Amino acid sequence: MKKIIVLAIALTVGSVVSAQMKTAVHLHENQADGTIIPKEIYGQFSEHLGSCIYGGLWVGPDSDIPNINGYRKDVFDALKRLQIPVLRWPGGCFADDYHWMDGIGPMEKRPKISNNNWGGTMEDNSFGTHEFLNLCEMLECQPYISGNVGSGTAEEMAKWVEYMTSDSKSTVADMRRANGREKPWNVKYFGIGNEAWGCGGNMRPEYYSDVFRRYTVYTRNFLETPLYKIASGACDYDYAWTETCMKMIGGRMSAIAVHYYSGVERSGDGTAASFDDYGYYNVLAKACGIEPCLLRHMEIMDRYDPDRNVDLIVDEWGTWWSVEPGTNPGHLFQQNTMRDAMVAALSLNIFQKYTKRIKMANIAQVVNVLQAMILTKGNQMVLTPTYHIFDMYRVHQDAEYIPAEYESEPILWTSKGNVPTLSVSASRKDGVMHVSIVNPSKDKTHTVLLDWDSFKSAKNVKVSGVILNAADVHDFNDFGQSPKIAPEEFKDMRRNSEGIEVKMPQASVVVLEIK
Ligand code: AHR
């Protein structure tokens, strides 16, 4: 095996390294074993929360804001570009308060309810099953429906599945036809509750396991592809939850979820753009802490399911800051800086490593909530730095994973977790390799000497790249201003006899294309 030279200098625990960094990275193309990075790792989440749906995805057909049958056009176009593979809906906590019959039929007759989880805002149900599933078809993404276990009955859930997916002449399927949709929708992903340990019913894992077993009996398969049934999973490090569900539900579930958010213990006023060095590195450490956390969940799953029949999915992840001043605290509207982009890039590189077990991840949330791709204000829209990471990383969707060997120590920062000096992930599709490289240091450049198995014999290799970075890690894209953070062509690399020397600026993410 090729010897990897580690030139990263100066081990510092609890502070940043104080010297230039340089690391050799080798891509083992020849060791790629056909593992495909499922595109669902790049999944999204949309909840009836704040302005995610209303004002974000949906403005209604009568709005002055340009729309396509009620879907906000600027947002729709931006999401279409991202090639979203899967979109989760209607929650989140909202899902366990949601009664699907409220959201079908003539809009003016739909009941108005209070959104009890999220600020008591009035929910008029104008965006319901048809509006969501038609949107998924337009975006060419798979819907992931979160069913109501907490306050809904097994009968209600059974009928929802029938309404969406049955092609029979039953009364329920006919009701769908009467509401304007002849053919069933293609719904595969179905969640049996959400956060059942909390807003989804405050259950113990033993009790939830029995509830899961009961509800899934009645969520029947009407389509050729059977429903992929997702169990509500642990919050962060609640390994006992995963263990109990593996023991008591086992192969009755297609997947079990885990939720993992990254916030910061103390920093500025807690809003997205107000942080010091501690706030920067501490949250990156929390984000990178998802790796040992997932490893532990997977180790438990391996014990009960060595053949990997049950998948692990991270159906909520991302940053969680204090809301922007002047906004409703229940609406979770936050800005999105270069720090958020770093969290996204580091997390995606981690997910890509473990796709033999992890088959989906859904960042929270797609528009206007938490670590959003897109923010809107009236008729204005901005693309966040996180959007650009998802855009740059699209190339990894459904590509073959290529192991990358490098030594990322010494660590850059540690508090409760570690931030590596470098994060690299690579894939190959149609003969083209893509490498995503993250330099988390906000002060130091990092030179990466990149090579791969066929580097020396390869003639006429073309390497191009895209970079995302910022003059200041606090920068964000704001309404009415030209974007401060947007991907640019990356040119700071040159070939020598050993490999490609890539000069990563501070706090930067580069995606290289090698063909
Ligand atoms: O994403 C916001 C909320 O976070 C979701 O509704 C809930 O599932 C989680 O606690």
Coordinates of C-alpha atoms in Angstrom, one line a residue, residues 56-392:
G56 CA -41.6 29.2 1.0
L57 CA -42.8 26.4 -1.2
W58 CA -46.4 27.6 -1.7
V59 CA -47.9 31.0 -2.2
G60 CA -51.2 29.9 -3.7
P61 CA -52.3 30.5 -7.3
D62 CA -53.7 34.0 -6.6
S63 CA -50.5 35.4 -5.2
D64 CA -48.7 38.4 -6.8
I65 CA -45.5 36.4 -6.3
P66 CA -44.8 34.5 -9.6
N67 CA -46.0 30.9 -9.1
I68 CA -46.7 27.7 -11.0
N69 CA -50.3 26.7 -9.9
G70 CA -49.5 28.0 -6.4
Y71 CA -45.9 26.8 -6.1
R72 CA -43.5 29.7 -5.7
K73 CA -41.6 29.8 -9.0
D74 CA -38.2 31.1 -7.9
V75 CA -38.0 28.5 -5.1
F76 CA -39.3 25.8 -7.4
D77 CA -36.6 26.6 -10.1
A78 CA -33.8 26.6 -7.5
L79 CA -34.9 23.3 -6.0
K80 CA -35.3 21.7 -9.4
R81 CA -31.6 22.6 -10.1
L82 CA -30.6 20.8 -6.8
Q83 CA -32.1 17.5 -8.1
I84 CA -33.6 16.8 -4.8
P85 CA -33.9 13.0 -4.5
V86 CA -36.5 12.8 -1.7
L87 CA -38.6 15.3 0.3
R88 CA -40.0 14.5 3.7
W89 CA -43.4 16.0 4.8
P90 CA -45.5 17.1 6.7
G91 CA -43.3 17.0 9.8
G92 CA -41.5 16.8 12.1
C93 CA -43.6 17.4 15.2
F94 CA -46.4 18.7 13.0
A95 CA -46.9 15.2 11.5
D96 CA -48.2 13.8 14.8
D97 CA -50.8 16.6 15.0
Y98 CA -51.8 16.3 11.3
H99 CA -55.0 14.8 10.1
W100 CA -54.7 14.2 6.4
M101 CA -58.4 14.5 5.7
D102 CA -58.1 18.2 6.7
G103 CA -55.9 18.8 3.6
I104 CA -58.0 17.4 0.8
G105 CA -61.0 18.6 -1.2
P106 CA -61.9 22.2 -2.1
M107 CA -59.5 24.6 -0.4
E108 CA -62.1 27.0 0.9
K109 CA -63.8 24.2 2.8
R110 CA -60.7 22.9 4.5
P111 CA -60.6 23.3 8.3
K112 CA -58.5 26.0 9.8
I113 CA -56.5 24.8 12.8
S114 CA -53.8 26.1 15.2
N115 CA -50.3 24.8 14.6
N116 CA -49.8 24.0 18.2
N117 CA -46.1 22.9 17.8
W118 CA -45.0 26.0 16.0
G119 CA -46.1 29.3 17.4
G120 CA -49.9 28.6 17.3
T121 CA -49.9 30.0 13.8
M122 CA -53.2 29.5 11.9
E123 CA -52.9 26.6 9.4
D124 CA -55.5 26.7 6.7
N125 CA -54.6 23.4 5.2
S126 CA -54.4 24.8 1.7
F127 CA -51.3 22.8 1.2
G128 CA -52.2 19.1 1.6
T129 CA -51.7 15.7 0.1
H130 CA -52.4 16.7 -3.5
E131 CA -50.3 19.8 -3.3
F132 CA -47.3 17.9 -1.8
L133 CA -47.4 14.9 -4.0
N134 CA -47.9 16.9 -7.2
L135 CA -44.9 19.0 -6.2
C136 CA -42.8 15.9 -5.7
E137 CA -43.7 14.8 -9.2
M138 CA -42.8 18.2 -10.6
L139 CA -39.5 18.1 -8.8
E140 CA -39.0 14.5 -9.9
C141 CA -38.2 13.5 -6.3
Q142 CA -39.6 10.8 -4.1
P143 CA -42.0 11.7 -1.5
Y144 CA -41.4 10.6 2.1
I145 CA -44.6 10.8 4.1
S146 CA -44.5 11.0 7.9
G147 CA -47.6 9.3 9.3
N148 CA -49.4 10.4 12.4
V149 CA -49.0 8.0 15.3
G150 CA -49.1 10.4 18.2
S151 CA -52.6 11.6 17.8
G152 CA -53.9 9.6 14.9
T153 CA -55.4 6.2 14.6
A154 CA -54.2 3.1 12.8
E155 CA -57.4 3.4 10.7
E156 CA -56.6 7.0 9.7
M157 CA -53.1 6.0 8.7
A158 CA -54.3 3.0 6.7
K159 CA -56.8 5.1 4.8
W160 CA -54.1 7.7 4.0
V161 CA -51.9 5.1 2.4
E162 CA -54.9 3.8 0.5
Y163 CA -55.9 7.3 -0.6
M164 CA -52.4 7.9 -2.0
T165 CA -51.5 4.6 -3.5
S166 CA -54.6 2.4 -4.3
D167 CA -55.7 2.0 -7.9
S168 CA -58.8 0.0 -6.8
K169 CA -62.4 1.2 -7.0
S170 CA -62.7 1.6 -3.3
T171 CA -64.5 4.5 -1.7
V172 CA -61.2 6.0 -0.5
A173 CA -59.5 5.7 -3.8
D174 CA -62.6 7.2 -5.5
M175 CA -62.4 10.1 -3.1
R176 CA -58.9 10.9 -4.5
R177 CA -60.3 10.7 -8.0
A178 CA -63.1 13.0 -7.1
N179 CA -60.5 15.4 -5.9
G180 CA -58.8 15.5 -9.3
R181 CA -56.2 12.7 -9.2
E182 CA -57.0 9.6 -11.2
K183 CA -53.9 7.5 -10.8
P184 CA -52.2 6.7 -7.5
W185 CA -49.0 8.5 -6.6
N186 CA -45.8 6.6 -6.3
V187 CA -45.2 6.7 -2.6
K188 CA -42.6 4.4 -1.2
Y189 CA -41.2 6.1 1.9
F190 CA -43.5 6.1 4.9
G191 CA -42.6 7.1 8.5
I192 CA -44.5 5.5 11.3
G193 CA -44.5 8.5 13.5
N194 CA -41.8 11.1 14.3
E195 CA -39.8 11.6 17.5
A196 CA -42.1 9.2 19.3
W197 CA -40.1 9.8 22.4
G198 CA -41.1 13.4 22.5
C199 CA -43.6 15.5 20.4
G200 CA -44.7 12.3 18.7
G201 CA -46.3 10.8 21.8
N202 CA -43.8 10.9 24.6
M203 CA -43.5 7.1 24.5
R204 CA -40.9 4.6 25.8
P205 CA -39.1 2.6 23.2
E206 CA -40.8 -0.6 24.4
Y207 CA -44.2 0.9 24.0
Y208 CA -43.4 2.6 20.7
S209 CA -42.1 -0.7 19.3
D210 CA -45.4 -2.4 19.9
V211 CA -47.2 0.6 18.4
F212 CA -45.0 0.4 15.4
R213 CA -45.8 -3.3 15.0
R214 CA -49.6 -2.6 15.3
Y215 CA -49.7 0.4 12.9
T216 CA -47.6 -1.3 10.2
V217 CA -50.1 -4.2 10.0
Y218 CA -52.6 -1.8 8.5
T219 CA -50.3 0.3 6.3
R220 CA -50.8 -2.1 3.3
N221 CA -49.0 -2.3 0.0
F222 CA -51.2 -1.2 -2.9
L223 CA -48.3 -0.6 -5.3
E224 CA -45.8 -3.1 -6.8
T225 CA -43.0 -1.6 -4.8
P226 CA -43.8 -2.3 -1.1
L227 CA -43.9 0.6 1.3
Y228 CA -40.5 1.3 2.9
K229 CA -41.5 1.7 6.6
I230 CA -39.4 4.0 8.7
A231 CA -39.4 3.7 12.5
S232 CA -39.1 6.9 14.5
G233 CA -35.6 6.7 15.9
A234 CA -33.3 8.1 18.5
C235 CA -32.3 11.6 19.3
D236 CA -28.5 11.9 19.1
Y237 CA -27.0 9.5 21.6
D238 CA -30.0 7.6 22.8
Y239 CA -28.6 4.2 21.9
A240 CA -31.0 2.4 24.1
W241 CA -33.8 3.5 21.8
T242 CA -32.1 2.0 18.8
E243 CA -31.3 -1.2 20.7
T244 CA -34.9 -1.7 21.9
C245 CA -36.4 -1.1 18.5
M246 CA -33.9 -3.5 16.8
K247 CA -34.7 -6.1 19.4
M248 CA -38.5 -5.6 19.4
I249 CA -39.3 -4.5 15.8
G250 CA -36.3 -6.0 13.9
G251 CA -37.0 -6.8 10.3
R252 CA -40.6 -5.4 10.4
M253 CA -39.1 -2.0 9.7
S254 CA -37.3 -1.1 6.6
A255 CA -35.3 1.5 8.4
I256 CA -34.8 3.2 11.7
A257 CA -34.2 7.0 11.9
V258 CA -31.9 9.1 14.0
H259 CA -32.1 12.9 14.5
Y260 CA -29.0 14.9 15.1
Y261 CA -28.8 18.7 15.3
S262 CA -25.7 20.9 15.8
G263 CA -26.0 24.0 17.9
V264 CA -23.5 25.7 20.1
E265 CA -23.2 25.8 23.8
R266 CA -22.4 29.5 24.1
S267 CA -21.5 32.0 21.4
G268 CA -22.6 35.6 20.8
D269 CA -26.3 35.9 21.0
G270 CA -26.9 32.5 19.6
T271 CA -28.0 33.7 16.1
A272 CA -26.5 32.2 13.0
A273 CA -24.0 35.0 12.2
S274 CA -23.0 36.0 15.8
F275 CA -20.2 33.8 16.9
D276 CA -16.6 33.8 18.0
D277 CA -13.8 31.3 17.4
Y278 CA -15.2 29.0 20.1
G279 CA -18.7 29.2 18.4
Y280 CA -17.2 28.3 15.1
Y281 CA -15.1 25.3 16.1
N282 CA -17.5 24.1 18.8
V283 CA -20.3 23.6 16.3
L284 CA -18.1 22.0 13.8
A285 CA -17.0 19.6 16.5
K286 CA -20.7 18.8 17.3
A287 CA -21.3 18.3 13.5
C288 CA -18.3 15.9 13.2
G289 CA -19.5 14.2 16.4
I290 CA -22.2 12.6 14.2
E291 CA -19.6 10.1 13.0
P292 CA -19.0 8.4 16.3
C293 CA -22.7 8.7 17.1
L294 CA -23.7 6.9 13.9
L295 CA -21.0 4.3 14.3
R296 CA -22.4 3.4 17.7
H297 CA -26.0 3.2 16.4
M298 CA -24.6 1.0 13.5
E299 CA -22.7 -1.2 15.8
I300 CA -25.9 -1.9 17.7
M301 CA -27.7 -2.6 14.4
D302 CA -24.9 -4.9 13.3
R303 CA -25.4 -7.0 16.4
Y304 CA -29.1 -7.6 15.6
D305 CA -29.0 -7.4 11.9
P306 CA -25.6 -8.5 10.5
D307 CA -26.9 -8.8 7.0
R308 CA -28.1 -5.2 7.0
N309 CA -31.7 -5.7 6.2
V310 CA -32.7 -2.7 8.2
D311 CA -31.3 0.7 7.1
L312 CA -30.3 3.6 9.2
I313 CA -31.5 7.0 8.0
V314 CA -30.7 10.4 9.4
D315 CA -34.1 12.0 8.6
E316 CA -33.3 15.3 10.5
W317 CA -29.9 16.9 10.7
G318 CA -28.4 20.3 10.5
T319 CA -27.7 23.5 12.5
W320 CA -30.1 25.0 15.0
W321 CA -29.5 28.6 16.0
S322 CA -31.5 31.2 17.8
V323 CA -34.1 32.8 15.5
E324 CA -33.3 36.0 13.7
P325 CA -34.3 39.1 15.7
G326 CA -37.9 40.2 15.1
T327 CA -39.1 36.8 13.9
N328 CA -41.5 34.5 15.6
P329 CA -39.5 32.3 18.0
G330 CA -41.8 29.4 17.0
H331 CA -40.9 29.7 13.3
L332 CA -37.2 28.7 13.6
F333 CA -36.1 31.2 10.9
Q334 CA -32.3 31.5 10.9
Q335 CA -29.6 32.9 8.7
N336 CA -27.0 30.7 7.1
T337 CA -23.3 31.6 7.0
M338 CA -20.1 30.0 5.8
R339 CA -20.1 28.1 9.1
D340 CA -23.3 26.4 8.0
A341 CA -21.8 25.5 4.7
M342 CA -18.9 23.9 6.6
V343 CA -21.3 21.8 8.7
A344 CA -23.1 20.7 5.5
A345 CA -19.9 19.7 3.7
L346 CA -18.4 17.9 6.7
S347 CA -21.6 16.0 7.4
L348 CA -22.1 14.9 3.8
N349 CA -18.5 13.7 3.6
I350 CA -19.3 11.6 6.7
F351 CA -22.6 10.2 5.4
Q352 CA -20.8 9.1 2.2
K353 CA -18.5 6.9 4.2
Y354 CA -21.2 4.7 5.6
T355 CA -23.7 4.1 2.9
K356 CA -23.6 0.3 3.3
R357 CA -26.0 1.0 6.2
I358 CA -27.0 4.7 5.9
K359 CA -29.4 5.0 3.0
M360 CA -31.0 8.4 3.4
A361 CA -30.5 11.7 5.1
N362 CA -32.8 14.8 5.2
I363 CA -31.4 18.1 6.1
A364 CA -33.8 20.3 8.2
Q365 CA -35.3 22.1 6.4
V366 CA -35.6 23.0 2.8
V367 CA -36.9 26.6 2.9
N368 CA -37.0 29.2 5.7
V369 CA -36.5 26.8 8.6
L370 CA -33.3 25.9 10.4
Q371 CA -30.4 25.1 8.0
A372 CA -32.3 26.0 4.9
M373 CA -31.3 25.8 1.3
I374 CA -33.4 28.9 0.5
L375 CA -34.7 31.9 2.4
T376 CA -37.5 34.1 1.3
K377 CA -38.9 37.4 2.4
G378 CA -41.9 38.7 0.5
N379 CA -41.1 38.3 -3.1
Q380 CA -37.3 38.1 -2.5
M381 CA -35.3 34.9 -2.3
V382 CA -31.7 34.1 -1.4
L383 CA -29.7 30.9 -1.9
T384 CA -27.8 30.1 1.2
P385 CA -24.2 28.8 1.4
T386 CA -25.7 25.5 2.3
Y387 CA -27.7 25.4 -1.0
H388 CA -24.4 25.8 -2.8
I389 CA -22.8 22.9 -1.0
F390 CA -25.7 20.7 -2.0
D391 CA -25.4 22.0 -5.5
M392 CA -21.7 21.3 -5.7

